[in-house]
Coordinates of C-alpha atoms in Angstrom, one line a residue:
M77 CA 0.0 0.0 0.0
T78 CA 1.3 3.4 -0.9
N79 CA 1.7 6.1 1.7
P80 CA -0.6 9.2 1.3
T81 CA 1.2 12.0 -0.5
P82 CA 1.2 15.5 1.1
A83 CA 0.3 18.5 -0.9
A84 CA 2.9 18.8 -3.8
G85 CA 5.0 21.8 -4.4
A86 CA 5.6 23.5 -7.8
V87 CA 8.5 21.2 -8.8
E88 CA 6.5 18.0 -8.0
R89 CA 3.3 19.3 -9.7
H90 CA 5.3 20.1 -12.8
L91 CA 6.9 16.7 -12.9
R92 CA 3.7 14.9 -12.1
A93 CA 1.8 16.7 -14.8
R94 CA 4.3 15.7 -17.4
R95 CA 4.7 12.1 -16.1
D96 CA 0.9 11.6 -16.1
T97 CA 0.8 12.3 -19.9
G98 CA 3.1 9.3 -20.3
R99 CA 6.2 11.5 -20.9
G100 CA 9.6 10.2 -19.7
L101 CA 11.2 12.8 -17.5
L102 CA 14.7 14.2 -18.3
M103 CA 16.8 16.2 -15.8
P104 CA 20.3 17.1 -17.0
Y105 CA 22.9 18.5 -14.6
V106 CA 25.4 21.4 -15.0
T107 CA 28.0 22.6 -12.5
G108 CA 27.3 26.2 -11.8
G109 CA 30.0 28.7 -12.8
I110 CA 31.9 26.1 -14.8
M111 CA 32.8 28.8 -17.4
P112 CA 31.8 32.3 -18.4
G113 CA 28.3 32.3 -19.8
W114 CA 27.5 29.0 -18.2
T115 CA 23.8 29.8 -18.0
E116 CA 23.5 29.4 -21.7
Y117 CA 23.7 25.6 -21.1
L118 CA 20.4 26.0 -19.1
R119 CA 18.7 27.5 -22.2
A120 CA 20.1 24.7 -24.3
F121 CA 18.8 22.1 -21.9
A122 CA 15.3 23.6 -21.9
A123 CA 15.4 23.8 -25.7
A124 CA 16.3 20.1 -25.9
G125 CA 13.3 19.1 -23.9
A126 CA 14.5 18.9 -20.3
D127 CA 11.7 18.6 -17.7
A128 CA 13.8 20.0 -14.9
I129 CA 17.4 21.1 -14.6
E130 CA 19.9 20.3 -11.8
V131 CA 22.4 23.1 -11.0
G132 CA 25.4 21.9 -9.0
L133 CA 26.8 24.4 -6.4
P134 CA 30.5 23.3 -6.4
F135 CA 32.1 22.1 -3.2
S136 CA 35.7 21.3 -2.6
D137 CA 35.1 17.8 -1.3
P138 CA 32.2 16.2 -3.3
T139 CA 32.4 12.8 -1.7
L140 CA 29.5 11.2 -3.7
D141 CA 30.8 12.4 -7.1
G142 CA 33.2 10.6 -9.4
V143 CA 36.1 12.0 -11.3
T144 CA 34.1 14.0 -13.9
I145 CA 31.9 16.0 -11.5
Q146 CA 34.9 16.4 -9.2
Q147 CA 36.9 17.9 -12.0
A148 CA 34.0 20.2 -13.0
S149 CA 33.7 21.4 -9.4
D150 CA 37.4 22.1 -9.2
T151 CA 37.3 24.0 -12.5
A152 CA 34.4 26.1 -11.3
L153 CA 36.0 26.9 -8.0
A154 CA 39.3 27.8 -9.6
R155 CA 37.6 30.5 -11.6
G156 CA 35.9 31.9 -8.5
A157 CA 32.5 30.3 -8.6
S158 CA 30.6 30.6 -5.3
T159 CA 27.0 29.9 -4.2
R160 CA 26.3 33.7 -4.2
R161 CA 27.7 34.3 -7.7
I162 CA 25.9 31.3 -9.1
L163 CA 22.6 32.3 -7.6
A164 CA 23.1 35.8 -8.8
D165 CA 23.6 34.5 -12.4
L166 CA 20.4 32.5 -12.1
S167 CA 18.5 35.5 -10.8
G168 CA 19.3 37.4 -14.0
M169 CA 17.8 34.7 -16.2
P170 CA 14.3 34.7 -17.8
D171 CA 11.9 31.9 -16.9
L172 CA 12.9 28.7 -18.8
G173 CA 9.6 27.0 -18.3
V174 CA 11.1 24.2 -16.3
P175 CA 12.0 24.0 -12.6
L176 CA 15.6 24.5 -11.4
V177 CA 16.8 22.1 -8.7
A178 CA 20.1 23.0 -6.8
S179 CA 22.4 20.3 -5.5
T180 CA 25.2 20.6 -3.1
Y181 CA 26.7 19.2 0.1
Y182 CA 25.5 20.0 3.6
N183 CA 28.6 22.0 4.5
L184 CA 27.5 24.8 2.1
V185 CA 24.0 24.8 3.6
L186 CA 25.5 25.1 7.1
H187 CA 27.9 27.8 6.0
D188 CA 25.1 30.4 5.7
G189 CA 22.6 28.5 7.8
P190 CA 19.6 26.6 6.4
A191 CA 17.2 29.6 6.6
A192 CA 19.4 32.0 4.7
F193 CA 20.5 29.4 2.2
C194 CA 17.0 28.4 1.3
A195 CA 15.8 32.0 1.1
A196 CA 18.7 32.7 -1.3
L197 CA 17.7 29.8 -3.5
R198 CA 14.1 31.0 -3.6
L199 CA 15.1 34.5 -4.6
A200 CA 17.2 33.0 -7.4
G201 CA 14.2 31.2 -8.8
V202 CA 15.3 27.7 -7.6
G203 CA 12.5 25.4 -6.5
G204 CA 14.2 22.3 -5.3
L205 CA 17.3 21.1 -3.4
I206 CA 19.3 17.9 -3.4
V207 CA 21.8 17.4 -0.5
P208 CA 23.3 13.9 -1.1
D209 CA 25.2 13.7 2.1
L210 CA 22.2 14.5 4.3
P211 CA 20.6 11.2 5.6
V212 CA 16.9 11.2 6.2
H213 CA 17.2 10.8 10.0
E214 CA 19.2 14.1 10.2
A215 CA 17.0 16.0 7.7
D216 CA 14.3 17.4 10.0
E217 CA 15.7 20.9 10.4
L218 CA 16.4 21.4 6.7
T219 CA 13.1 19.8 5.6
D220 CA 11.1 22.2 7.7
V221 CA 13.2 25.3 6.8
A222 CA 13.1 24.4 3.1
A223 CA 9.4 23.9 3.1
G224 CA 8.9 27.2 4.8
A225 CA 10.9 28.9 2.1
G226 CA 9.0 27.1 -0.7
I227 CA 12.0 24.8 -1.5
E228 CA 11.3 21.1 -2.1
L229 CA 14.0 19.0 -0.5
V230 CA 14.7 15.9 -2.6
L231 CA 15.9 12.8 -0.7
L232 CA 18.0 10.0 -2.2
A233 CA 17.5 6.2 -2.0
S234 CA 20.1 3.6 -2.8
P235 CA 19.9 -0.2 -3.5
A236 CA 21.2 -0.8 0.0
T237 CA 18.4 1.2 1.7
P238 CA 16.2 -1.2 3.8
Q239 CA 12.5 -1.2 2.9
P240 CA 11.3 0.6 6.1
R241 CA 13.8 3.4 5.6
L242 CA 13.0 3.5 1.9
A243 CA 9.3 4.1 2.8
E244 CA 10.3 7.0 5.1
I245 CA 12.5 8.5 2.4
S246 CA 9.8 8.2 -0.2
C247 CA 7.2 9.7 2.1
R248 CA 9.4 12.7 3.2
S249 CA 11.1 13.5 -0.1
R250 CA 9.6 16.4 -2.0
G251 CA 9.6 17.1 -5.7
F252 CA 10.6 13.5 -6.6
V253 CA 12.5 10.6 -5.2
Y254 CA 16.1 10.4 -6.4
A255 CA 16.9 6.7 -7.0
V256 CA 20.6 6.0 -7.0
S257 CA 21.1 3.2 -9.5
L258 CA 24.1 1.6 -7.8
M259 CA 26.4 1.7 -4.8
G260 CA 29.1 4.0 -5.9
T261 CA 29.9 7.5 -7.1
T262 CA 28.5 9.4 -10.1
G263 CA 30.1 8.8 -13.5
E264 CA 29.5 7.3 -16.9
R265 CA 29.2 3.6 -17.2
A266 CA 28.9 1.0 -19.9
G267 CA 25.5 -0.2 -18.9
L268 CA 22.6 0.4 -16.5
A269 CA 23.2 -1.3 -13.1
A270 CA 21.1 -4.4 -12.5
S271 CA 20.2 -3.0 -9.1
A272 CA 18.3 -0.1 -10.7
A273 CA 15.2 -2.1 -11.6
E274 CA 14.8 -3.6 -8.1
L275 CA 15.3 -0.3 -6.4
T276 CA 12.7 1.6 -8.4
E277 CA 10.2 -1.3 -8.0
R278 CA 10.6 -1.1 -4.2
I279 CA 10.1 2.7 -4.3
R280 CA 7.0 2.3 -6.3
R281 CA 5.5 0.0 -3.6
V282 CA 5.5 2.9 -1.1
T283 CA 4.8 6.1 -3.1
D284 CA 3.3 7.5 -6.3
R285 CA 5.7 10.5 -6.2
P286 CA 7.8 10.8 -9.4
V287 CA 11.0 8.6 -9.4
L288 CA 14.1 9.7 -11.3
L289 CA 17.0 7.4 -11.7
G290 CA 20.5 8.7 -11.7
F291 CA 24.2 7.7 -11.5
G292 CA 25.6 6.2 -14.7
I293 CA 22.9 7.2 -17.2
S294 CA 25.1 8.1 -20.2
T295 CA 23.6 7.0 -23.5
P296 CA 20.2 7.0 -25.2
D297 CA 20.0 3.2 -24.8
Q298 CA 20.6 3.5 -21.1
A299 CA 17.9 6.3 -20.8
R300 CA 15.5 4.1 -22.7
E301 CA 16.2 1.1 -20.4
A302 CA 15.9 3.3 -17.3
R303 CA 12.5 4.6 -18.4
R304 CA 11.2 1.0 -18.3
H305 CA 11.6 1.1 -14.5
A306 CA 11.6 4.8 -13.4
D307 CA 9.6 7.9 -14.4
G308 CA 12.8 9.5 -15.8
V309 CA 16.5 10.0 -15.6
V310 CA 19.1 12.4 -14.2
V311 CA 22.1 12.8 -16.5
G312 CA 25.2 14.5 -15.0
A313 CA 28.6 13.1 -15.7
A314 CA 27.9 12.5 -19.4
V315 CA 26.9 16.1 -19.8
M316 CA 29.8 17.5 -17.8
R317 CA 32.4 15.4 -19.6
R318 CA 31.3 17.0 -22.8
V319 CA 31.5 20.4 -21.2
L320 CA 35.0 19.8 -19.9
D321 CA 36.0 18.5 -23.4
G322 CA 34.9 21.9 -24.9
A323 CA 31.3 21.2 -26.0
G324 CA 29.2 24.3 -26.2
P325 CA 25.5 24.8 -25.5
D326 CA 24.5 23.8 -29.0
D327 CA 26.5 20.6 -28.7
L328 CA 24.8 19.7 -25.5
R329 CA 21.4 20.5 -26.9
V330 CA 22.0 18.0 -29.7
F331 CA 23.2 15.3 -27.2
L332 CA 20.3 15.8 -24.8
A333 CA 17.9 15.7 -27.8
T334 CA 19.0 12.2 -28.4
L335 CA 18.1 11.3 -24.8
R336 CA 14.8 13.1 -25.2
Q337 CA 14.1 11.0 -28.3
A338 CA 15.0 7.8 -26.6
L339 CA 12.7 8.5 -23.7
D340 CA 9.9 9.4 -26.0
Q341 CA 10.4 6.3 -28.0
E342 CA 10.2 4.2 -24.9
C343 CA 6.9 5.9 -23.9
D344 CA 5.5 5.1 -27.4
R345 CA 6.5 1.4 -27.1
P346 CA 3.5 -0.9 -26.9
R347 CA 3.1 -2.2 -23.3

């Protein structure tokens, strides 16, 4: 039996509305401040058919991230990127028509304090927040503060999460549930982890909130396979590797369009 779902915020309502039409959800990631004019990537993501966009606030010790995102964070920090500067860049953007979800580590939240941090996100037009190193049993303060600021705190679930804890995460997460496909760090992989299907099935037993699958989604075929289990995908390292290799916004728009097409083809597949 699924748990009753509290009133959804703007991010969740947006994703639910798109999911309920049968659309596979696509959320690409970019490290904020990675280069001058980095917000042009956000425009390209929206043009390619993204349903939400994850903006990473770089941190010096990103323990859950693999080599690619670590390198992207180091690059952004080396050119002076900071939470304030990234949020100022976002504040100057027009509405893209899709929600923005910030992601970072809890040290940065604590640096300003949860209330000031969430208020700054809201002023910048950010609607959601992912804090991968914040376990559910320590999330009470940030959950309450974020909700008061109109920020939806997304919680993560992994293949190793016991079912009772998974039920709690799925109930308390806002916006969507972030399903981590494998026990490991972010990064491109040759295939979708076998643990992904079982995890998403276990999440679906306890919630009807949108479920996005991340960690290792790198190709159209992997996106298509992931869509058979989850409502959509998060694509980070595959995007940032291209950025680090010199790909511009138009290049990323083309790449993400291939993922968008794969998700749409899977939605059109006879069941």
